[in-house]
Amino acid sequence: MPHRNQMPAPQPTLRRLPGYFRFLQTLAEAGETTVSCTSIAKALHLDPTGVRKDLAFTGIIGKPRVGYSLLELRDAISSFLGWDDIREAVLVGTGDFGRALLGYELFRERGVEIVAAFDVAPDLVGQKVRGKEVLALDALGDTIRTRQIPIGIITTPAAAAQGVADTMVEAGAKAIWNFAPAVLEVPEHIILEHVELVASLAVLSSKLAVRASAE
Amino acid sequence: MPHRNQMPAPQPTLRRLPGYFRFLQTLAEAGETTVSCTSIAKALHLDPTGVRKDLAFTGIIGKPRVGYSLLELRDAISSFLGWDDIREAVLVGTGDFGRALLGYELFRERGVEIVAAFDVAPDLVGQKVRGKEVLALDALGDTIRTRQIPIGIITTPAAAAQGVADTMVEAGAKAIWNFAPAVLEVPEHIILEHVELVASLAVLSSKLAVRASAE
DNA sequence: TAGATTGTTAATCGATTAACAATC
DNA sequence: TAGATTGTTAATCGATTAACAATC
């Protein structure tokens, strides 16, 4: 009856789902077969009612007094997040940060496979970094276009990010995952996720400053 | 009159402040001397009233019709976020991701200096990575204790993260910046910031799935 | 002066939390 | 059965957005 699959989940819910998935995975490895919201909430420091609401978005239905079927729930989350089918991605900028993402095995398990890396540095082009071939930036647009790659990952310096994004958009990429500290201008239909390490640092930093002044 | 400095800013505000700082910096380099909320909001795709409220937390006061003094505002943000005085940090886990953070020059400008790195791999210990000395994990507690280091950065695999956090807390660290995909248990007085790349990926991924099913 | 912009108060919106009936 | 747990409706909370007087 519930057409939950169609209902778009709010961003806070989406951000919590991977945590649930990870916890369920460890329970599964420990041989458990069912799980309750209460236990999930306790392990992840969340409110049980909130967890229940989050899980409802995946369309899963639990049994009163028993809880949820562990594997069923885990798989529902996985499918809801689009982790079941692999989507290809390209990464631009093979600095330290780009390398770290290229080598991050977990992405593949989460439905994203980086198929090629791009850089302007001529000495890197043609080489392999973390098992992925590095191509010249000139080839970025054509690669996305001919292979119909939906995701572009930007790990360039801030100054280069907008140009790279423009090329990605123009070549037909559907989503951009931006790690460069820059606000990107993209058409409205493009999905844009921006990871701002400095934003996270600011929270920590300012809390530390408040604490220091209180002492 | 306004004792804004003491008022703790909400987390969304804290996360936006670095973006304002960055924009003001580029305006300053372009030779501007004043700035209005309207222009900040437009550049960062935000609401002008929201920007005004955010800036109020820094204690700065603008002039109607003119805007804010650019440098004054920039410096107020910097000081509000605790970027003016350097705080020392240690980093544990010199994998790809750890290296990327070790080499990230920007942190120093944002008030955080990584003074040492730690790893369990014997062949790395004693070497320098990105200019920082790598010490044996055994020495973590003592280093934090004797040098009174306030910040611990965790870039280990998930399985090692809790143990590292325990050592940091026990040695007197005040804040932990966790990049490992694990929920850490720490005493309430410890400031804990968790960067979850997979949470950001989940948002992108699920939007992509929604878009795909709509086509 | 007229008009742009600030600062503040009020209204809206959305997410979190609380309350509670249904049920295995 | 009794009690734990689900699913849902209502209440609370906090942040965003709108409205508007003050002012340079």
CSV table of N, CA and C in Angstrom, one decimal, chain A residues 88-92 113-119 125 133-152 167-174:
chain,number,residue,atom,x,y,z
A,88,GLU,N,29.1,4.9,-13.5
A,88,GLU,CA,30.5,5.3,-13.8
A,88,GLU,C,30.8,6.7,-13.4
A,89,ALA,N,32.0,7.0,-13.1
A,89,ALA,CA,32.4,8.4,-12.7
A,89,ALA,C,33.8,8.6,-13.3
A,90,VAL,N,34.1,9.9,-13.6
A,90,VAL,CA,35.4,10.3,-13.9
A,90,VAL,C,35.9,11.3,-12.8
A,91,LEU,N,37.2,11.3,-12.6
A,91,LEU,CA,37.7,12.2,-11.5
A,91,LEU,C,38.8,13.1,-12.2
A,92,VAL,N,38.6,14.4,-11.9
A,92,VAL,CA,39.6,15.4,-12.4
A,92,VAL,C,40.4,16.0,-11.3
A,113,GLU,N,31.7,3.7,-9.6
A,113,GLU,CA,33.1,3.3,-10.1
A,113,GLU,C,33.8,4.3,-10.9
A,114,ILE,N,34.9,4.7,-10.4
A,114,ILE,CA,35.7,5.7,-11.1
A,114,ILE,C,36.5,5.0,-12.2
A,115,VAL,N,36.1,5.4,-13.5
A,115,VAL,CA,36.7,4.6,-14.6
A,115,VAL,C,37.9,5.3,-15.2
A,116,ALA,N,38.1,6.6,-15.0
A,116,ALA,CA,39.3,7.3,-15.5
A,116,ALA,C,39.6,8.6,-14.7
A,117,ALA,N,40.8,8.9,-14.7
A,117,ALA,CA,41.2,10.2,-14.0
A,117,ALA,C,41.8,11.1,-15.0
A,118,PHE,N,41.7,12.4,-14.7
A,118,PHE,CA,42.3,13.4,-15.7
A,118,PHE,C,43.1,14.4,-14.9
A,119,ASP,N,44.2,14.9,-15.6
A,119,ASP,CA,45.0,15.9,-15.0
A,119,ASP,C,45.7,16.7,-16.1
A,125,VAL,N,50.1,12.1,-17.2
A,125,VAL,CA,49.2,11.6,-18.3
A,125,VAL,C,49.8,10.3,-18.9
A,133,GLU,N,43.8,4.7,-15.1
A,133,GLU,CA,44.5,5.4,-16.1
A,133,GLU,C,44.3,7.0,-16.0
A,134,VAL,N,45.4,7.7,-16.1
A,134,VAL,CA,45.3,9.2,-16.2
A,134,VAL,C,45.3,9.7,-17.6
A,135,LEU,N,44.3,10.4,-18.0
A,135,LEU,CA,44.2,11.0,-19.3
A,135,LEU,C,44.4,12.5,-19.3
A,136,ALA,N,44.7,13.0,-20.4
A,136,ALA,CA,44.9,14.5,-20.5
A,136,ALA,C,43.5,15.2,-20.4
A,137,LEU,N,43.5,16.4,-19.8
A,137,LEU,CA,42.3,17.1,-19.5
A,137,LEU,C,41.5,17.3,-20.8
A,138,ASP,N,42.2,17.5,-21.9
A,138,ASP,CA,41.6,17.7,-23.2
A,138,ASP,C,40.5,16.7,-23.6
A,139,ALA,N,40.8,15.4,-23.1
A,139,ALA,CA,40.0,14.3,-23.4
A,139,ALA,C,38.7,14.2,-22.5
A,140,LEU,N,38.6,15.0,-21.5
A,140,LEU,CA,37.5,14.9,-20.5
A,140,LEU,C,36.1,14.9,-21.2
A,141,GLY,N,35.8,15.9,-22.0
A,141,GLY,CA,34.5,16.1,-22.6
A,141,GLY,C,34.2,14.8,-23.5
A,142,ASP,N,35.1,14.5,-24.3
A,142,ASP,CA,34.9,13.3,-25.2
A,142,ASP,C,34.6,12.0,-24.5
A,143,THR,N,35.4,11.8,-23.4
A,143,THR,CA,35.2,10.6,-22.6
A,143,THR,C,33.8,10.5,-22.0
A,144,ILE,N,33.4,11.6,-21.4
A,144,ILE,CA,32.1,11.7,-20.8
A,144,ILE,C,31.0,11.4,-21.8
A,145,ARG,N,31.2,12.1,-23.0
A,145,ARG,CA,30.2,12.0,-24.0
A,145,ARG,C,30.1,10.6,-24.6
A,146,THR,N,31.2,10.1,-25.0
A,146,THR,CA,31.1,8.8,-25.7
A,146,THR,C,30.8,7.6,-24.8
A,147,ARG,N,31.2,7.7,-23.5
A,147,ARG,CA,30.9,6.6,-22.6
A,147,ARG,C,29.7,6.9,-21.8
A,148,GLN,N,29.1,8.1,-22.0
A,148,GLN,CA,27.9,8.5,-21.3
A,148,GLN,C,28.0,8.4,-19.8
A,149,ILE,N,29.1,8.9,-19.3
A,149,ILE,CA,29.4,8.8,-17.8
A,149,ILE,C,28.6,9.9,-17.1
A,150,PRO,N,27.8,9.4,-16.1
A,150,PRO,CA,26.9,10.3,-15.4
A,150,PRO,C,27.5,11.2,-14.3
A,151,ILE,N,28.6,10.7,-13.7
A,151,ILE,CA,29.1,11.4,-12.5
A,151,ILE,C,30.5,12.0,-12.8
A,152,GLY,N,30.7,13.3,-12.4
A,152,GLY,CA,32.0,13.9,-12.5
A,152,GLY,C,32.5,14.3,-11.1
A,167,THR,N,32.9,21.9,-18.6
A,167,THR,CA,33.1,20.8,-19.5
A,167,THR,C,32.3,19.6,-19.2
A,168,MET,N,32.2,19.3,-18.0
A,168,MET,CA,31.4,18.1,-17.6
A,168,MET,C,29.9,18.3,-17.9
A,169,VAL,N,29.4,19.5,-17.6
A,169,VAL,CA,28.0,19.7,-17.9
A,169,VAL,C,27.7,19.7,-19.4
A,170,GLU,N,28.7,20.4,-20.1
A,170,GLU,CA,28.5,20.5,-21.6
A,170,GLU,C,28.6,19.1,-22.3
A,171,ALA,N,29.3,18.2,-21.6
A,171,ALA,CA,29.4,16.8,-22.2
A,171,ALA,C,28.3,15.9,-21.8
A,172,GLY,N,27.4,16.4,-20.9
A,172,GLY,CA,26.3,15.6,-20.6
A,172,GLY,C,26.3,14.9,-19.2
A,173,ALA,N,27.3,15.2,-18.4
A,173,ALA,CA,27.3,14.6,-17.0
A,173,ALA,C,26.0,15.0,-16.3
A,174,LYS,N,25.5,14.1,-15.4
A,174,LYS,CA,24.2,14.4,-14.7
A,174,LYS,C,24.5,14.9,-13.3
